[in-house]
PDB file of C-alpha atoms in Angstrom:
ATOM      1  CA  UNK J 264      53.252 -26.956   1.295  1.00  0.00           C
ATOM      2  CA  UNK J 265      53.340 -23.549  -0.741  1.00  0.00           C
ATOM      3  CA  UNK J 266      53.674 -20.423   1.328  1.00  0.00           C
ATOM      4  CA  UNK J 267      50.179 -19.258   2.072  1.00  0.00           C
ATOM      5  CA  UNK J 268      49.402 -23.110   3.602  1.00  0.00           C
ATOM      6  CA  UNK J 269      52.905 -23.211   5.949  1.00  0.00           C
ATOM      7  CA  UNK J 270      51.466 -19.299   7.019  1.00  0.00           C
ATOM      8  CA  UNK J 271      48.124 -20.757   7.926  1.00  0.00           C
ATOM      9  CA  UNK J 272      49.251 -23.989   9.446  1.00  0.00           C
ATOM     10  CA  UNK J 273      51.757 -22.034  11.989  1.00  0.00           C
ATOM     11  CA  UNK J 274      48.889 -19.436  12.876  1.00  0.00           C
ATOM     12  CA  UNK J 275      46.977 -22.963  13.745  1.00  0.00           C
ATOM     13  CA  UNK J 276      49.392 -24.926  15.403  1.00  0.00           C
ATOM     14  CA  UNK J 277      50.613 -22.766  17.373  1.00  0.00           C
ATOM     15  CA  UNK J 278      47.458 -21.870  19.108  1.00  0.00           C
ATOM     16  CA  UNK J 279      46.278 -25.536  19.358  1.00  0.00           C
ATOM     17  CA  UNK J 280      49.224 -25.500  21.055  1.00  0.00           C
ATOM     18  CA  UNK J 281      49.494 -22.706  23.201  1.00  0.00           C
ATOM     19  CA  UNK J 282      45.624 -23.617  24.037  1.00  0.00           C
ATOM     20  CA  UNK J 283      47.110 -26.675  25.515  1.00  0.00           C
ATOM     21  CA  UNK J 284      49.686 -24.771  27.306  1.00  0.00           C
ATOM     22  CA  UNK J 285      47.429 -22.243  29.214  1.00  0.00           C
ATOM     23  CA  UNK J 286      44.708 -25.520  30.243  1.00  0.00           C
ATOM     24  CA  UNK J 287      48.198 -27.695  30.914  1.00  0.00           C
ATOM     25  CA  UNK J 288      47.017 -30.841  28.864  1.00  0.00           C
ATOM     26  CA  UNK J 289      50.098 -31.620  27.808  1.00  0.00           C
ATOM     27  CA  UNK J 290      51.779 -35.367  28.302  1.00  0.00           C
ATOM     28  CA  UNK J 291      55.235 -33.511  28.086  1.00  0.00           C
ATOM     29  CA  UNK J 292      55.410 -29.980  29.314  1.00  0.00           C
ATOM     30  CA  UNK J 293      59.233 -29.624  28.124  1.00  0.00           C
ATOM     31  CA  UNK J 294      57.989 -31.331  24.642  1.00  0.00           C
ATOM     32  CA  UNK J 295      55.132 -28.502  24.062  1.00  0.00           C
ATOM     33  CA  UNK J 296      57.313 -25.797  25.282  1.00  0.00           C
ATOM     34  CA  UNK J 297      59.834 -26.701  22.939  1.00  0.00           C
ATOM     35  CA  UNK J 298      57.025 -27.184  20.019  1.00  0.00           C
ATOM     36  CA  UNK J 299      55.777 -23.326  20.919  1.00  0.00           C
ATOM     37  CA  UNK J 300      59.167 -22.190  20.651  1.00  0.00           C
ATOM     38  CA  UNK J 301      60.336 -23.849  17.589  1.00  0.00           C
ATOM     39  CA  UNK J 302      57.864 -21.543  15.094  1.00  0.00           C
ATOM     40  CA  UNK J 303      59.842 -18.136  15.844  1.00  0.00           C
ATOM     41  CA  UNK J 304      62.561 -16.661  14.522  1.00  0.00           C
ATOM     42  CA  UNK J 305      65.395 -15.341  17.277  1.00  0.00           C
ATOM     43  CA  UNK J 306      64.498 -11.838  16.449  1.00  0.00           C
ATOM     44  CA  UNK J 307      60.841 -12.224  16.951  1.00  0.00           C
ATOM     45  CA  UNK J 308      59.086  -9.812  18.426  1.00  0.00           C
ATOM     46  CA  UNK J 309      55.328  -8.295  19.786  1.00  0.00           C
ATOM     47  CA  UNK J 310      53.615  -6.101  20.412  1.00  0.00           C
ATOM     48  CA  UNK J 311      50.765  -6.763  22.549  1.00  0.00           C
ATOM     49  CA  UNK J 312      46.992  -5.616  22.904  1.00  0.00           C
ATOM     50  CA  UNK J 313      48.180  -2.961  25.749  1.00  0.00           C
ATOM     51  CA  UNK J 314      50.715  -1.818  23.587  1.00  0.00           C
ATOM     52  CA  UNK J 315      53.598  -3.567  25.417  1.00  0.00           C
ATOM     53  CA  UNK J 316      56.730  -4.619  23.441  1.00  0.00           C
ATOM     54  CA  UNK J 317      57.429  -8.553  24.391  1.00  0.00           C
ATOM     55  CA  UNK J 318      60.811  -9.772  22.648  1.00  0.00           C
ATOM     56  CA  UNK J 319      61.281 -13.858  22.370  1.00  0.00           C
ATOM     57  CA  UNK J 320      63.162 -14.063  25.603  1.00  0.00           C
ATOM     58  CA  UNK J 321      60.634 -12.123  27.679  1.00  0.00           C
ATOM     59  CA  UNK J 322      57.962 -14.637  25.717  1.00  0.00           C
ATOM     60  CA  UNK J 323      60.084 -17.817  26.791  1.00  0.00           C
ATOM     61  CA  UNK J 324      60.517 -16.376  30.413  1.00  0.00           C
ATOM     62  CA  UNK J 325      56.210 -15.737  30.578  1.00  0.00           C
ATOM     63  CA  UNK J 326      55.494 -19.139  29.286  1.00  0.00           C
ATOM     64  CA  UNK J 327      56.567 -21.155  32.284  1.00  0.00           C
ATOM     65  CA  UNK J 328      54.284 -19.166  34.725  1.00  0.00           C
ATOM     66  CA  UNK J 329      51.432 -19.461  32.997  1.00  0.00           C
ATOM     67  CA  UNK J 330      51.209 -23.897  32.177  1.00  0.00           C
ATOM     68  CA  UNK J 331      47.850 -24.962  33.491  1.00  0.00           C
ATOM     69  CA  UNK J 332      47.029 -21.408  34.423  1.00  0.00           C
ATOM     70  CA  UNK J 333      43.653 -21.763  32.504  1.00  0.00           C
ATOM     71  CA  UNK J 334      42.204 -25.073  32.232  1.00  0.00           C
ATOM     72  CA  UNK J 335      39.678 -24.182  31.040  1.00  0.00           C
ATOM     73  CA  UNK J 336      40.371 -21.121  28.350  1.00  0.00           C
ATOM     74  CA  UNK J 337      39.481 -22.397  24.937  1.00  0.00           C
ATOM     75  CA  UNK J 338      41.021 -19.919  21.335  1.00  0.00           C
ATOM     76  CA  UNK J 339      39.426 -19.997  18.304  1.00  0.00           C
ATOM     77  CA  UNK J 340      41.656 -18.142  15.015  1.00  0.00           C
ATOM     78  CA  UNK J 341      39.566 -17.011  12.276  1.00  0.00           C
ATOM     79  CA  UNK J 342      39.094 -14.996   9.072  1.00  0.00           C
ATOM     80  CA  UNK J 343      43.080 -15.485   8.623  1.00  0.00           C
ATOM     81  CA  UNK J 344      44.240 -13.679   5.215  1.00  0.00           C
ATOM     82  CA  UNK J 345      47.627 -13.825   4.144  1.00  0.00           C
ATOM     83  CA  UNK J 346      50.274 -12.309   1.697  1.00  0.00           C
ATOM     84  CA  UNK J 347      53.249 -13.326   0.827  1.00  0.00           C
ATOM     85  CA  UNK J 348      56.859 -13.030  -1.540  1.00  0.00           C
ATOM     86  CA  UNK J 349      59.112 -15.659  -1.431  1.00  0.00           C
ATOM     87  CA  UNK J 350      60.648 -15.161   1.461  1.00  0.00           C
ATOM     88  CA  UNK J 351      58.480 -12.910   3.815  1.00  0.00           C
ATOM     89  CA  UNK J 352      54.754 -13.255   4.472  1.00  0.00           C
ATOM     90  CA  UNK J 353      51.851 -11.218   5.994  1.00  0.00           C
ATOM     91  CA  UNK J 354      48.513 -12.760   7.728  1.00  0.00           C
ATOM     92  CA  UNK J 355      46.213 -10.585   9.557  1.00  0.00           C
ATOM     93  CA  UNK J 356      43.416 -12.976  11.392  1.00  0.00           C
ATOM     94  CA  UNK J 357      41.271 -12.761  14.674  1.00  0.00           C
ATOM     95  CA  UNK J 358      41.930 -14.681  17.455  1.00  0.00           C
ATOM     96  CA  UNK J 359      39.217 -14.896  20.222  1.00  0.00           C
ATOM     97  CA  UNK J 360      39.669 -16.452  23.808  1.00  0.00           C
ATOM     98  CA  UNK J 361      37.493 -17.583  26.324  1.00  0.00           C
ATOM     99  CA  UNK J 362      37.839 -18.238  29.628  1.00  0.00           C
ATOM    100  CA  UNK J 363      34.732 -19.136  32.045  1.00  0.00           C
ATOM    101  CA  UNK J 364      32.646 -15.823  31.211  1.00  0.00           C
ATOM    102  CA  UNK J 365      35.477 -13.821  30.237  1.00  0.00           C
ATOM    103  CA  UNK J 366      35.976 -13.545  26.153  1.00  0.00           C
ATOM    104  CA  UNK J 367      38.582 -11.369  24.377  1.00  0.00           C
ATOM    105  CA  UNK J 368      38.915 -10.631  21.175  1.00  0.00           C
ATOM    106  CA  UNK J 369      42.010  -9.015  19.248  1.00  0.00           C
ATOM    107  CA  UNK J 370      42.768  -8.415  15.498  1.00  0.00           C
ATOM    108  CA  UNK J 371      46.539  -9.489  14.756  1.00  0.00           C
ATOM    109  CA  UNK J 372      49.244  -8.750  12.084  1.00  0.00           C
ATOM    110  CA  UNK J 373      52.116 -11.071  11.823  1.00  0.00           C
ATOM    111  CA  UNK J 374      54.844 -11.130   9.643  1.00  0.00           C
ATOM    112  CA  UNK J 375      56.495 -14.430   9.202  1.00  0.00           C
ATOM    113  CA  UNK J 376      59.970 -15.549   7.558  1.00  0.00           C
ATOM    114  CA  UNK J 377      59.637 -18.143   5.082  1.00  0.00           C
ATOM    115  CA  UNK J 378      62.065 -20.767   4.171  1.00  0.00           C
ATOM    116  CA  UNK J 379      62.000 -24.506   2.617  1.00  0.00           C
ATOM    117  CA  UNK J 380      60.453 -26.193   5.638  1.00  0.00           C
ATOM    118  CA  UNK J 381      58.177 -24.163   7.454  1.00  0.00           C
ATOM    119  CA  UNK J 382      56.846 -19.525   8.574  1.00  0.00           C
ATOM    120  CA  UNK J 383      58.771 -18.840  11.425  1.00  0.00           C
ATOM    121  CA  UNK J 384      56.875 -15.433  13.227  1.00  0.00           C
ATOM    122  CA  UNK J 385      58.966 -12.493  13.229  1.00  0.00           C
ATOM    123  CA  UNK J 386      57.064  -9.758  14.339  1.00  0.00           C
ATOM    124  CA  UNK J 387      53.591 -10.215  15.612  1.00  0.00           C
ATOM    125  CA  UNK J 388      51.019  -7.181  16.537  1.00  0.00           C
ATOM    126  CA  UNK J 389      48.003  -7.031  18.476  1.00  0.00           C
ATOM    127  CA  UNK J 390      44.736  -4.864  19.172  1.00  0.00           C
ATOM    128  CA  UNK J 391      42.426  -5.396  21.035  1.00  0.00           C
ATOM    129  CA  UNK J 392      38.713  -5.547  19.565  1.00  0.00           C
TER     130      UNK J 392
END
């Protein structure tokens, strides 16, 4: 995979995942929650649509109360566009959820660290649109 693909493919996978995650289809919870985990880099870190800072540790802490929270919350990613050097990469994309009758919609910036295998997120921002 070149760059812009392993980019891409994390922005996907991840939220197939975390999709999973919030409707708690998952044959192994521990299995999924390690699969979420495994696409960020220790230092990662967000900042959400309310403007709240979330490091990786406050993200691990949050994941566990919210399994099977949402069965039925569904999260579409679109319009992704991405830059990238060799090592570092930039994607701006929207992500939209939906739960029952409830849709949200935010434009995100992440920046990614790029090695042989695989983007690992390393600083992700959020607004809400």
């Amino acid at each position: 995979m070149n760059n812009t693909e392993k980019i891409v493919w994390e922005i996907e996978e991840f939220h197939r995942n975390i999709e999973k995650w919030f409707q708690g289809k998952a044959e192994n919870q521990e299995s999924l929650y390690k699969e979420l985990l495994s696409g960020f880099s220790p230092d990662f870190k967000m900042i959400n649509g309310n403007g709240d800072i979330v490091t990786l540790s406050m993200f691990t802490e949050w994941l566990p109360t919210v399994f099977g929270k949402f069965p039925e919350r569904s999260i579409q990613v679109e319009n992704i566009e991405v830059n990238h050097s060799e090592y570092h990469g930039l994607a701006i994309y929207i992500e939209t959820q939906v739960t029952g009758e409830i849709t949200t919609k935010r434009t995100s910036s992440a920046i990614f660290l790029l090695n042989e295998e695989k983007a690992l997120w390393l600083h992700l921002i959020e607004n809400w649109i």
